[in-house]
Coordinates of C-alpha atoms in Angstrom, one line a residue:
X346 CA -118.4 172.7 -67.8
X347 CA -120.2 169.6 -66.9
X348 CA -119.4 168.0 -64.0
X349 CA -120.3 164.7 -64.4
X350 CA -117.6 161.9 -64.0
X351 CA -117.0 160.6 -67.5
X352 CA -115.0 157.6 -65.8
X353 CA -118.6 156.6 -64.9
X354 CA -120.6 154.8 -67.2
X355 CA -123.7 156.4 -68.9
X356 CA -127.1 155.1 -68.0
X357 CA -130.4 156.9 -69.7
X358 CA -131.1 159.5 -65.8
X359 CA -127.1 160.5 -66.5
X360 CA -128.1 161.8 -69.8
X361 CA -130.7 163.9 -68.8
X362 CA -128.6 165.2 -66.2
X363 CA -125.7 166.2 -69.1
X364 CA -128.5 167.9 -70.9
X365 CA -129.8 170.3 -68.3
X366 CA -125.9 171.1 -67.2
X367 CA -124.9 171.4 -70.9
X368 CA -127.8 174.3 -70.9
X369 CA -126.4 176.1 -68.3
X370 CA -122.6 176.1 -69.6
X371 CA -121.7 179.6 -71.3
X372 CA -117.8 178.4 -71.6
X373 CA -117.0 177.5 -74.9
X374 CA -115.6 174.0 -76.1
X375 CA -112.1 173.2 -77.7
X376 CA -114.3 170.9 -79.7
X377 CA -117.7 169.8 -80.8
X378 CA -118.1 167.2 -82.8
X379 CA -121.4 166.2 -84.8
X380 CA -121.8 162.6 -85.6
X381 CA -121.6 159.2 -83.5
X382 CA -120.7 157.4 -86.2
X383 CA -117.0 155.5 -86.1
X384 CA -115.7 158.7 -87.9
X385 CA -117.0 160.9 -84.9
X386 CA -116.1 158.5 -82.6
X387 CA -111.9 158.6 -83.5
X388 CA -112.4 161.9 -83.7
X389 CA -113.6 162.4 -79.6
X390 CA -111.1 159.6 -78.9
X391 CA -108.0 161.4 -80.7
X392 CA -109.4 165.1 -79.3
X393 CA -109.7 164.0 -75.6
X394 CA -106.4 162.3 -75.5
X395 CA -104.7 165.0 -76.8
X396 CA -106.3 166.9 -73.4
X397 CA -108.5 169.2 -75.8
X398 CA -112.8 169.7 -74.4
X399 CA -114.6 167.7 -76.3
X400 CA -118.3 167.4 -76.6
X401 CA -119.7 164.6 -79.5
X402 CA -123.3 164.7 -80.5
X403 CA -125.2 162.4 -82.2
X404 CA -129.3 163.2 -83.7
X405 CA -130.0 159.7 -84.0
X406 CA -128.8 157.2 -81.7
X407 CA -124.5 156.4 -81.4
X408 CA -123.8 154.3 -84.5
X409 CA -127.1 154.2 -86.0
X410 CA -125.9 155.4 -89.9
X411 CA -123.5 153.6 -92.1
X412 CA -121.6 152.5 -88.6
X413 CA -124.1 149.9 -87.8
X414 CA -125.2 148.8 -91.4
X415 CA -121.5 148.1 -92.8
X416 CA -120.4 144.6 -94.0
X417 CA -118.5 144.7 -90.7
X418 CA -115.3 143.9 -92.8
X419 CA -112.4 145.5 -90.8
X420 CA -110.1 145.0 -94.8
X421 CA -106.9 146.3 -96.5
X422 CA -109.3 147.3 -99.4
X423 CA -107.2 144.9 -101.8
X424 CA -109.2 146.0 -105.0
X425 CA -108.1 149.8 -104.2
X426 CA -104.4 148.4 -104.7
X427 CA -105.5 146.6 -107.8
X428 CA -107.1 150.2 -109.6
X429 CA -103.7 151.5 -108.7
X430 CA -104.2 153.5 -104.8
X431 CA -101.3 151.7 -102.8
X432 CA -101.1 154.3 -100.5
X433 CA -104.8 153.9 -99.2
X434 CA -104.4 149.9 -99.4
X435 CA -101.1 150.0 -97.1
X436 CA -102.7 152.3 -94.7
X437 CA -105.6 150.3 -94.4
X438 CA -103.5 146.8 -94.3
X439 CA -101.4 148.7 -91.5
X440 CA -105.0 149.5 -89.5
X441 CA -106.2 146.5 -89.7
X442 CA -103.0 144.5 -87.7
X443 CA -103.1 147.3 -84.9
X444 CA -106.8 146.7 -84.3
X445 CA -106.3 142.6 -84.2
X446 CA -103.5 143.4 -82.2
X447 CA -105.1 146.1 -80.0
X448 CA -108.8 144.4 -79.4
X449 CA -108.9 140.6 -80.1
X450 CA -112.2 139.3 -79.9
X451 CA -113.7 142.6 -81.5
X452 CA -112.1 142.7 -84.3
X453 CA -111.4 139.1 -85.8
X454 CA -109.2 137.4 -88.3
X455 CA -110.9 135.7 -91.3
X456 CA -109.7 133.9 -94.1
X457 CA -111.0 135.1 -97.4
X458 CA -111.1 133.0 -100.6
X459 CA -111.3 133.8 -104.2
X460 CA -112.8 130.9 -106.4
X461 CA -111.1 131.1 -109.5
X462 CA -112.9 129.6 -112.7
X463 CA -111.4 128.7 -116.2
X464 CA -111.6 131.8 -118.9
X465 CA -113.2 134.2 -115.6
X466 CA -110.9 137.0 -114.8
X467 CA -109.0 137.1 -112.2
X468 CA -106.6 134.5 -112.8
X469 CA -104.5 132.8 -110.0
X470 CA -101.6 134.1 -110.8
X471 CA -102.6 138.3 -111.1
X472 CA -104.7 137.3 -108.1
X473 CA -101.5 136.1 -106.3
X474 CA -99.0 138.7 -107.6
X475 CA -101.7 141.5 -105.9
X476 CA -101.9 138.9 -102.0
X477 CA -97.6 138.9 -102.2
X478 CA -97.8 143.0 -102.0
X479 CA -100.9 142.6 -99.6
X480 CA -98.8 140.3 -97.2
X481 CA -96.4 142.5 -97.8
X482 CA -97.9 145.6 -96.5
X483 CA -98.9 143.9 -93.3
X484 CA -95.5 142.0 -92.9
X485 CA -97.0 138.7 -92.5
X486 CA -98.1 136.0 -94.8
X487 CA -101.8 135.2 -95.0
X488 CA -101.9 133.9 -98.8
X489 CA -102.0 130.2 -99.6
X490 CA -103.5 128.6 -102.9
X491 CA -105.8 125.8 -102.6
X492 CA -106.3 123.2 -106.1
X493 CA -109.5 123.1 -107.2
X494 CA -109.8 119.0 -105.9
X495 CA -108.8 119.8 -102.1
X496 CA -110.7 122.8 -102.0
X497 CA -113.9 121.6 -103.5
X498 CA -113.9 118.5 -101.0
X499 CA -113.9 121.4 -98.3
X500 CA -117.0 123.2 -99.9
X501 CA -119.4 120.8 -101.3
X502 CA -121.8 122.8 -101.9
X503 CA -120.1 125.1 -104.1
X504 CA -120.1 125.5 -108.0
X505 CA -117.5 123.3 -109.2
X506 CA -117.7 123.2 -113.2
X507 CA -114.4 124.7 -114.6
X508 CA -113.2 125.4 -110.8
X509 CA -109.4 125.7 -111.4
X510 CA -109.0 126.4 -107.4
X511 CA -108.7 129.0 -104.5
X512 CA -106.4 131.7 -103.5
X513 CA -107.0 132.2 -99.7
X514 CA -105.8 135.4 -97.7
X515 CA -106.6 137.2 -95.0
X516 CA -108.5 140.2 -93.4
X517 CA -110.8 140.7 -90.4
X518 CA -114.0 141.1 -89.2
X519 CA -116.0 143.3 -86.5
X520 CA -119.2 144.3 -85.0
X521 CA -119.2 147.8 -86.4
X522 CA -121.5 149.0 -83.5
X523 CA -119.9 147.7 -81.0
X524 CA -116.8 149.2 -82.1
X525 CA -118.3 152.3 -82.2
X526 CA -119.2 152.1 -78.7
X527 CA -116.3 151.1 -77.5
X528 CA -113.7 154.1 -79.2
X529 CA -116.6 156.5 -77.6
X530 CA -115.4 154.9 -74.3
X531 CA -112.4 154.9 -74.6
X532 CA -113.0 158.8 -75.3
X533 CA -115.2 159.3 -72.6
X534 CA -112.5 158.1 -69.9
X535 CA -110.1 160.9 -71.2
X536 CA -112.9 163.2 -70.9
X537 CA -114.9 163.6 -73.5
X538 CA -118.7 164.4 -73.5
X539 CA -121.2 162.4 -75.6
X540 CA -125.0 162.8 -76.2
X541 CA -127.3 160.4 -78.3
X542 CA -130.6 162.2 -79.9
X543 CA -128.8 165.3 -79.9
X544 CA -128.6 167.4 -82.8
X545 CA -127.4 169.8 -84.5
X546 CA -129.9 172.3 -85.6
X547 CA -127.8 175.2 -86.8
X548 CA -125.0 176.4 -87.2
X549 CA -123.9 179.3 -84.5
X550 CA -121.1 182.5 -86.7
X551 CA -119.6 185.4 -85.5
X552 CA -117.3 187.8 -87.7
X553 CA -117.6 185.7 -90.8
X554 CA -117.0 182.0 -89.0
X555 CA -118.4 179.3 -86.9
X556 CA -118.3 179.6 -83.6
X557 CA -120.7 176.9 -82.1
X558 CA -124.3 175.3 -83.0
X559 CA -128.0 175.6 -81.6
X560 CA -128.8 171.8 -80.6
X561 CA -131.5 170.0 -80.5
X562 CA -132.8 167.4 -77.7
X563 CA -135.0 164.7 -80.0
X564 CA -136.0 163.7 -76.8
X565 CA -137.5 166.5 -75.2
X566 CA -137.6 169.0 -78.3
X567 CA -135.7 171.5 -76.2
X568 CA -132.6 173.8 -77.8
X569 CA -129.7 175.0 -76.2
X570 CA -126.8 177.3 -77.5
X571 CA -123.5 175.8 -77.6
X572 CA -120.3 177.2 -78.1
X573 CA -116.8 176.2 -79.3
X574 CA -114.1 177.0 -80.9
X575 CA -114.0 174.8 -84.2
X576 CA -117.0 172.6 -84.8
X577 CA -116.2 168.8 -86.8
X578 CA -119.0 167.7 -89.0
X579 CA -118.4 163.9 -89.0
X580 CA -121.5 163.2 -89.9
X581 CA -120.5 161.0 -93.0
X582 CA -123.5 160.2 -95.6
X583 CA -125.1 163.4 -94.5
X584 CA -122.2 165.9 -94.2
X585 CA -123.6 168.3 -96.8
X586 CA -126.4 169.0 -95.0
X587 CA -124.1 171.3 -92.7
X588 CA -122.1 173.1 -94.9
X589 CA -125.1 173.5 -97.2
X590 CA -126.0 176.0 -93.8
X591 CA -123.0 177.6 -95.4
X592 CA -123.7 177.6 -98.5
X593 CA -120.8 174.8 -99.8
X594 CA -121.8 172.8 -102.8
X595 CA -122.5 169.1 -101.9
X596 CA -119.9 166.7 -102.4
X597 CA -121.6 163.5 -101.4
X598 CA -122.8 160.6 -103.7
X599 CA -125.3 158.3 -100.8
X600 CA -124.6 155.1 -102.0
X601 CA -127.0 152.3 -100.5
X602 CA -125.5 148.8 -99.9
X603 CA -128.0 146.0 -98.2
X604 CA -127.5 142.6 -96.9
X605 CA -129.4 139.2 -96.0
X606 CA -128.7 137.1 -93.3
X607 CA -129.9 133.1 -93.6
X608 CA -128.9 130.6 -91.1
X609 CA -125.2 128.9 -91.0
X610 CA -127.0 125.4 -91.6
X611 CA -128.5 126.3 -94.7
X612 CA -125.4 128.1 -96.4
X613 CA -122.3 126.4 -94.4
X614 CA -119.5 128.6 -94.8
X615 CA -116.3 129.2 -92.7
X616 CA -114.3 131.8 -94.5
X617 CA -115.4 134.4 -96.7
X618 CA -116.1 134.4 -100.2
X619 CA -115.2 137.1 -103.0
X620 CA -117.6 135.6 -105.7
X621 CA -118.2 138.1 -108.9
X622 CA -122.2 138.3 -109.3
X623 CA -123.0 137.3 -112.8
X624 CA -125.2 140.2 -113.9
X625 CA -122.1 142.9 -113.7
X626 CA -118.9 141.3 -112.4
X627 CA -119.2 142.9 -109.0
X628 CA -117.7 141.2 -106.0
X629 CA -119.9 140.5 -103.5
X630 CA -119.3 138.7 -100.3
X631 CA -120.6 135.4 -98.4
X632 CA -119.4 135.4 -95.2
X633 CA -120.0 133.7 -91.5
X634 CA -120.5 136.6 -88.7
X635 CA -122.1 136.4 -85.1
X636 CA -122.6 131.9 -85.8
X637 CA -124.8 133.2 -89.0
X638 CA -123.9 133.4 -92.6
X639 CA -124.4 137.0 -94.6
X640 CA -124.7 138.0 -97.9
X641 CA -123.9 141.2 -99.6
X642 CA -123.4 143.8 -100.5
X643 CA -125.6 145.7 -103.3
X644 CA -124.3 149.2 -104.4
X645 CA -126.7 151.7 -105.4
X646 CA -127.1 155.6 -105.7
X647 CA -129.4 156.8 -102.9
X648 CA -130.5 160.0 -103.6
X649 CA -132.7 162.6 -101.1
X650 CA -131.2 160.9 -98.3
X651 CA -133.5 161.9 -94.9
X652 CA -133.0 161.7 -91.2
X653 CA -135.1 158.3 -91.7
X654 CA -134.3 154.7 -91.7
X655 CA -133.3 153.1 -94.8
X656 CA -134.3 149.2 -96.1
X657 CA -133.4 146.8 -98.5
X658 CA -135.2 146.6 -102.0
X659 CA -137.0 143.7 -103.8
X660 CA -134.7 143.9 -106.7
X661 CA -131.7 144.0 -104.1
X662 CA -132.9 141.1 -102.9
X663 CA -133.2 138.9 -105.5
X664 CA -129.7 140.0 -106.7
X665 CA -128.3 138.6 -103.7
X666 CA -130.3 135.2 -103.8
X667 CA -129.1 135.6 -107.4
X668 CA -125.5 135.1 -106.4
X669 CA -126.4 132.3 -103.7
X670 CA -127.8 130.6 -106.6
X671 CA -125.1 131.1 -108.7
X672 CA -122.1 129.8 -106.8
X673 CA -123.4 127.9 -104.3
X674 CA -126.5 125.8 -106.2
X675 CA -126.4 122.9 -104.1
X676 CA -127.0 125.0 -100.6
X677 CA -130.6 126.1 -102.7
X678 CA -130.7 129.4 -100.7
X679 CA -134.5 131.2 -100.9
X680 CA -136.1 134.1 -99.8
X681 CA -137.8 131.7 -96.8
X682 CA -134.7 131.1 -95.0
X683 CA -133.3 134.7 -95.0
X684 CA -133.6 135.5 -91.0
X685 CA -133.0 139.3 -91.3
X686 CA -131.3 142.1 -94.0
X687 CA -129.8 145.3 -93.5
X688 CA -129.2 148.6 -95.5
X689 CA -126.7 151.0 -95.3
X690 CA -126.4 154.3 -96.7
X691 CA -122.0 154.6 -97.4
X692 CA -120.7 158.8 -98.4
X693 CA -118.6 158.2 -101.6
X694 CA -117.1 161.6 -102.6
X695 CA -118.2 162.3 -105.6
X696 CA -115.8 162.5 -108.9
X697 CA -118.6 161.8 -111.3
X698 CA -118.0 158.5 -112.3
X699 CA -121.4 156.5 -113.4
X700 CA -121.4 153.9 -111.5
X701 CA -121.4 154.4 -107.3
X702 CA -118.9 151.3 -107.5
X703 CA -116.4 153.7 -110.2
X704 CA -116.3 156.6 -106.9
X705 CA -113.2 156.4 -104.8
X706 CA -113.3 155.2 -101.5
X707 CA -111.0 157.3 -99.8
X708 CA -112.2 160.0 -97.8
X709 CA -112.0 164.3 -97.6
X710 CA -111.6 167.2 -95.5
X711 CA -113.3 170.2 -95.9
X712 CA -112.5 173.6 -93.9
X713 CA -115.6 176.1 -94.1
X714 CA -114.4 178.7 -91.6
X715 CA -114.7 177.0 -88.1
X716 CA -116.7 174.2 -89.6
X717 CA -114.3 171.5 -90.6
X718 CA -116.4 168.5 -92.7
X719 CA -114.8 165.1 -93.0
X720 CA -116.5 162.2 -95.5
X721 CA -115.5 159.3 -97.0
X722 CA -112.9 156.6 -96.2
X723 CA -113.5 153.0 -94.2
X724 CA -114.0 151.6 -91.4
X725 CA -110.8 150.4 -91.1
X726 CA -108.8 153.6 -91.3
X727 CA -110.6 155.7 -89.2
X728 CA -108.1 156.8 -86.5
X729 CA -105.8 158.0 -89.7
X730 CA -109.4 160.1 -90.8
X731 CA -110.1 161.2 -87.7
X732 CA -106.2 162.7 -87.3
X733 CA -106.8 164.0 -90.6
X734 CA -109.8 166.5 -89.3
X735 CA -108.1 167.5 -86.4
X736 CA -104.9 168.5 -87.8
X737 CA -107.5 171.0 -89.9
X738 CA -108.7 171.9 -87.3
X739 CA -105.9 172.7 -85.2
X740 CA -106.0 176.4 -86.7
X741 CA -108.6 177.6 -84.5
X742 CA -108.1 175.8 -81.2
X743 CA -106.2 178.8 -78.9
X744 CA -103.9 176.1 -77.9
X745 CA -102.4 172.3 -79.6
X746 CA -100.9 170.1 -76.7
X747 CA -97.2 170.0 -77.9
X748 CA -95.3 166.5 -77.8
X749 CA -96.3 163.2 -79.1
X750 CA -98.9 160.9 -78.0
X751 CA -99.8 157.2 -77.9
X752 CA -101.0 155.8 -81.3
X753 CA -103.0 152.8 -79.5
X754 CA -106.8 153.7 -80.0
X755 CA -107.5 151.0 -76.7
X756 CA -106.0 150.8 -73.0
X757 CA -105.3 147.3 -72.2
X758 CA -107.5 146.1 -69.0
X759 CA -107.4 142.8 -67.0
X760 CA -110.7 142.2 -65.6
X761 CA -110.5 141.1 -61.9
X762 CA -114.3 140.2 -61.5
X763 CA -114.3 136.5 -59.3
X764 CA -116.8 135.1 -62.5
X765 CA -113.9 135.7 -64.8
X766 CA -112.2 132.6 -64.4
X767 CA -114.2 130.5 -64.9
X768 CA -115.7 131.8 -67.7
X769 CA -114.8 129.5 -71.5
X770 CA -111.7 131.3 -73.0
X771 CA -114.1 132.0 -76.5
X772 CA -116.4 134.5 -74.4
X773 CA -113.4 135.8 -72.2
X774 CA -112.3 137.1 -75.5
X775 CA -115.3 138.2 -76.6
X776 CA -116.0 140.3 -73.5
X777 CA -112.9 141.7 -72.9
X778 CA -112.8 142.6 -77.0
X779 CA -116.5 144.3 -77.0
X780 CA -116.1 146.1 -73.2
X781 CA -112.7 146.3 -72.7
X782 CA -112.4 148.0 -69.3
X783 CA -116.0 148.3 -68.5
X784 CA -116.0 143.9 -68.4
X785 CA -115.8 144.1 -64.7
X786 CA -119.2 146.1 -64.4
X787 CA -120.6 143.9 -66.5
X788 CA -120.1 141.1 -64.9
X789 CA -120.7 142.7 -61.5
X790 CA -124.5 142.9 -62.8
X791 CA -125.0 140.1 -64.1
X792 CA -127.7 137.6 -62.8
X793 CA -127.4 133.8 -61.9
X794 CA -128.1 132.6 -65.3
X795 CA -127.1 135.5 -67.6
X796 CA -123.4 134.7 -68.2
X797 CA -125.2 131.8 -71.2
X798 CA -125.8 132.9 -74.5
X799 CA -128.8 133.7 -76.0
X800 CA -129.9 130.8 -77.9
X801 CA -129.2 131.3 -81.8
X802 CA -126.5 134.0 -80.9
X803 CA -123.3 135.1 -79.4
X804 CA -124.7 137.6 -77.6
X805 CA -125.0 136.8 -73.7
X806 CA -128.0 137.5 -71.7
X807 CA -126.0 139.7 -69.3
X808 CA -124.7 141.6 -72.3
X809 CA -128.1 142.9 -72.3
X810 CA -128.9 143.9 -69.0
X811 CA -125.4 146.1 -69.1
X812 CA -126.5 147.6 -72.5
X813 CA -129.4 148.5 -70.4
X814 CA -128.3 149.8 -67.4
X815 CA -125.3 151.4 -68.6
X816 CA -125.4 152.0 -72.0
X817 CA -127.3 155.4 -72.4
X818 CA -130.1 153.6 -74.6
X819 CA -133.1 155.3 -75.2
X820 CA -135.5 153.4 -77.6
X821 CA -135.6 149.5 -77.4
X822 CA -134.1 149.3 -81.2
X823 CA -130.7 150.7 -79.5
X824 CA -130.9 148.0 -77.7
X825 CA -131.4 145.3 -79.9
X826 CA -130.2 146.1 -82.9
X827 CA -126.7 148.3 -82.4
X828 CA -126.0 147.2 -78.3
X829 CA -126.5 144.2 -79.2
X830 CA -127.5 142.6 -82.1
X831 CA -130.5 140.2 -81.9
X832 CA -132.4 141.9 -84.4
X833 CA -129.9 141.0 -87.1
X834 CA -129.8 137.7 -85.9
X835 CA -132.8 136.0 -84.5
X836 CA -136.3 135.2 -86.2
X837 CA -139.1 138.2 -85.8
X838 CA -136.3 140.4 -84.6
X839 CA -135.7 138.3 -81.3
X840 CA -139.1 138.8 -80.5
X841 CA -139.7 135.3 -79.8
X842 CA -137.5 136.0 -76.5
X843 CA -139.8 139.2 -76.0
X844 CA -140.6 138.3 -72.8
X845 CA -137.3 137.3 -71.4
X846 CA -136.0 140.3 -72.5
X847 CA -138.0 142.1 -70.8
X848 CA -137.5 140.7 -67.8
X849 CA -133.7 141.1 -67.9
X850 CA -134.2 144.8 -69.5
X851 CA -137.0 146.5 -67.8
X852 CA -136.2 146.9 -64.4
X853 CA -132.9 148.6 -65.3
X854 CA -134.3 150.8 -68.0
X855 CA -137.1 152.1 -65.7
X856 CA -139.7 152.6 -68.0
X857 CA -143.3 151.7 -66.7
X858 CA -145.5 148.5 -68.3
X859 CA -147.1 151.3 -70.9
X860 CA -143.8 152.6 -71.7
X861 CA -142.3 149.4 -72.5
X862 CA -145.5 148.3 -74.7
X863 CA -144.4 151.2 -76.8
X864 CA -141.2 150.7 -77.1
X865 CA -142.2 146.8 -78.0
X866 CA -144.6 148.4 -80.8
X867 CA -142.2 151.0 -82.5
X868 CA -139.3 148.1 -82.5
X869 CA -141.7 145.6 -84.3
X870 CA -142.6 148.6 -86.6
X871 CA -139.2 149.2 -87.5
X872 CA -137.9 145.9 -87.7
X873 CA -140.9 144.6 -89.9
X874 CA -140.2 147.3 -92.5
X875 CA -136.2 147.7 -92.5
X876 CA -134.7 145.0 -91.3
X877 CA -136.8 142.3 -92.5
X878 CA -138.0 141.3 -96.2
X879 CA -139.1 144.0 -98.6
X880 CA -143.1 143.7 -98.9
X881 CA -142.9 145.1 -102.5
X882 CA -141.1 146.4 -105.3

């Protein structure tokens, strides 16, 4: 077994220190999981807890899919309840109060508004029939109507002609990486195992089932032999790529949604906005996140879906400006002030339906002998998918810890750090929210200086030397754009802090002048053609 002390955090000389002991393990697991993703992530977190081995490996980095490229809406899914799925709306409405209630400051409230205009569907009062069920299911009232007088002296800028008013509710909002990150820790201090750039690379079967996998070091290109007794693919848009080892028909429809990210100053907004595009009546959302406003998102197939990165379209593009123009004319949105986009790849199960928009968004389990699949679902309700999976699973573990345990995905902590005091209450919040018990070692590294955001960001400068030191990254794009999230947020990717950076990151990544010039080079490469503007059509 490995020996390391999960309790510890994870720098990048720990991983290559799991590596070489995970080669030299012939015990099997309880449980290996493939896929860092949030679905991956509840699963190691529910697994470990529960006292079960646990080993979670991820090909790409922890987070890098559909769990860093979401709208990073943490939502009851209100227009699931309104084609008639109650159940997966009250689940997801339940969710969502025991994450604002477990990790304040990671996952936020936000008001939400729905514009409503004369003859456009839906009215106020379907719209508020639907939000008296919604409160319902939470057991709190969010809803509140605004007339269309008040609320357009609150939004200036936006499209007023035949504005019959607002219905505001609620729901919440995250950084889906860092949430990511921080269920993997809370999984790691019960015990669990996790490995970035580790893949899966086939499937290991004995007497008709699976009883382990062949991985795969991206870093190194070495292979080891690992067994266990049930192996969960939780790899999410790319699930069939597994069970197609065995030959299972695919059941996954890649859907790509992509987003654009323009400064707060140039499209002002302080709640999010449902606004129905006027090309096809979808909702799309315009919404402040991380002091920046975003825009999105698109929804279109994605077929022959790779183990590559994944950008935003022209025509995406100028379907979202499209909207910006639409509803909010006066803020004159253009392709010049977008800072940054992002793209997505979401698994819709498949049912058939024409439109990616039609499939439904709750997810499946799928037992293959040994290899239990699990797709689908959202963000929010992942602790209920990740229970799911393991409950199929339970038939091949030799033994199920009997009795019932805590439903609370994260421990509370109380940092004790001297800096913590006098710290401003906003990033107290945020700290404790994105690090939860690992604030104290963040803190104990920071640097006179470092405890000031980064300008044009929430994101503090000692946020980045942690990431760093501590945070098992491996490629300079793990650290800005899913530790932290600069590359989102700032011009040319953050690069015009290049330097700092580097002088806060360097020294505790260890990596030699030459090493970090490359890194520098394959970030600006990848930044320039994903998460920037689309050259072409």
């Amino acid at each position: 077994m490995i020996t390391m002390d999960n309790k510890n955090l994870a720098s990048r000389n720990d991983r290559a220190s799991q590596w070489q002991q995970l080669q030299q393990m012939t015990e099997p697991w309880d449980v290996l999981v493939a896929g860092g993703g949030i679905t991956g992530a509840g699963v190691a977190r529910e697994a470990a807890r529960r006292g079960l081995r646990v080993l979670l490996v991820e090909r790409q980095d922890f987070a890098w899919g559909t769990s860093s490229r979401s709208s990073k809406m943490v939502h009851g899914g209100l227009r699931y309840m309104a084609a008639g799925d109650f159940r997966t709306t009250r689940h997801s409405v339940q969710e969502r109060e025991r994450l604002l209630r477990e990790a304040p400051g990671l996952v936020e409230l936000m008001p939400y508004v729905m514009p409503h205009y004369r003859g456009h569907f839906p009215g106020p009062f379907l719209f508020n029939a639907l939000l008296w069920l919604y409160d319902a299911f939470a057991g709190k009232r969010y809803r509140r109507f605004h007339k269309a007088a008040s609320f357009h002296a609150q939004v200036p800028f936006l499209y007023d002609d035949g504005l019959t008013g607002a219905t505001e509710f609620a729901d919440a909002v995250t950084d889906d990486a860092r949430l990511v990150l921080r269920v993997l820790r809370e999984a790691q201090q019960d015990g669990a195992q996790t490995l970035n750039y580790v893949g899966v690379e086939q499937l290991l079967q004995q007497n008709g089932r699976v009883c382990g996998a062949v991985l795969k070091d991206a870093l190194s290109g070495q292979q080891c032999d690992v067994r266990a007794q049930v192996v969960i693919n939780a790899t999410g848009a790319w699930v069939d790529e597994l069970r197609g080892q065995l030959q299972q028909a695919p059941k996954i429809r890649p859907a790509r949604g992509s987003h654009i990210v323009v400064a707060a100053e140039r499209l002002p907004v302080t709640m999010a906005f449902t606004i129905l595009h006027p090309d096809d009546q979808r909702p799309i959302f315009v919404y402040p996140w991380e002091g920046r406003t975003v825009i999105g998102t698109t929804d279109l197939d994605h077929p022959g879906l790779g183990n590559e990165e994944v950008g935003i379209s022209r025509s995406e593009l100028e379907y979202l400006l499209k909207l910006a123009a639409h509803r909010f004319p006066a803020a004159a949105v253009t392709e010049q002030d977008v800072i940054a986009s992002w793209a997505g790849v979401r698994p819709l199960v498949s049912s058939g339906a024409l439109n990616p928009s039609k499939e439904k968004r709750d997810h499946s389990v799928w037992d293959d002998q040994g290899l239990v699949s699990v797709s689908g679902g959202k963000l929010t309700t992942f602790r209920l998918i990740a229970l799911d999976a393991l409950n199929a699973a339970r038939r091949y573990l030799t033994h199920w810890p009997a009795g019932d345990f805590p439903t609370q995905i994260f421990r509370p902590y109380k940092p004790q750090h001297p800096s913590w005091s006098a710290l401003p209450a906003a990033i107290q919040q945020r700290l404790l929210g994105y690090y939860g018990q690992d604030t104290d070692a963040l803190l104990q590294r920071a640097q006179s200086g470092e405890l000031t955001v980064i300008p044009g960001t929430h994101t503090l400068w000692a946020e980045l030397r942690f990431a760093a030191a501590c945070e098992a990254v491996q490629h300079l794009d793990d650290l800005l754009l899913r530790r932290t999230r600069i590359g989102l947020l700032l011009e040319q990717g953050g690069m015009l802090w290049a330097e700092k950076i580097r002088a806060v990151c360097q020294p505790e990544l260890g990596w030699s002048d030459e090493h970090w010039a490359a890194e520098q080079q394959r970030y600006e490469q990848i930044w320039q053609r994903y998460y920037s503007l689309p050259v072409s059509a």
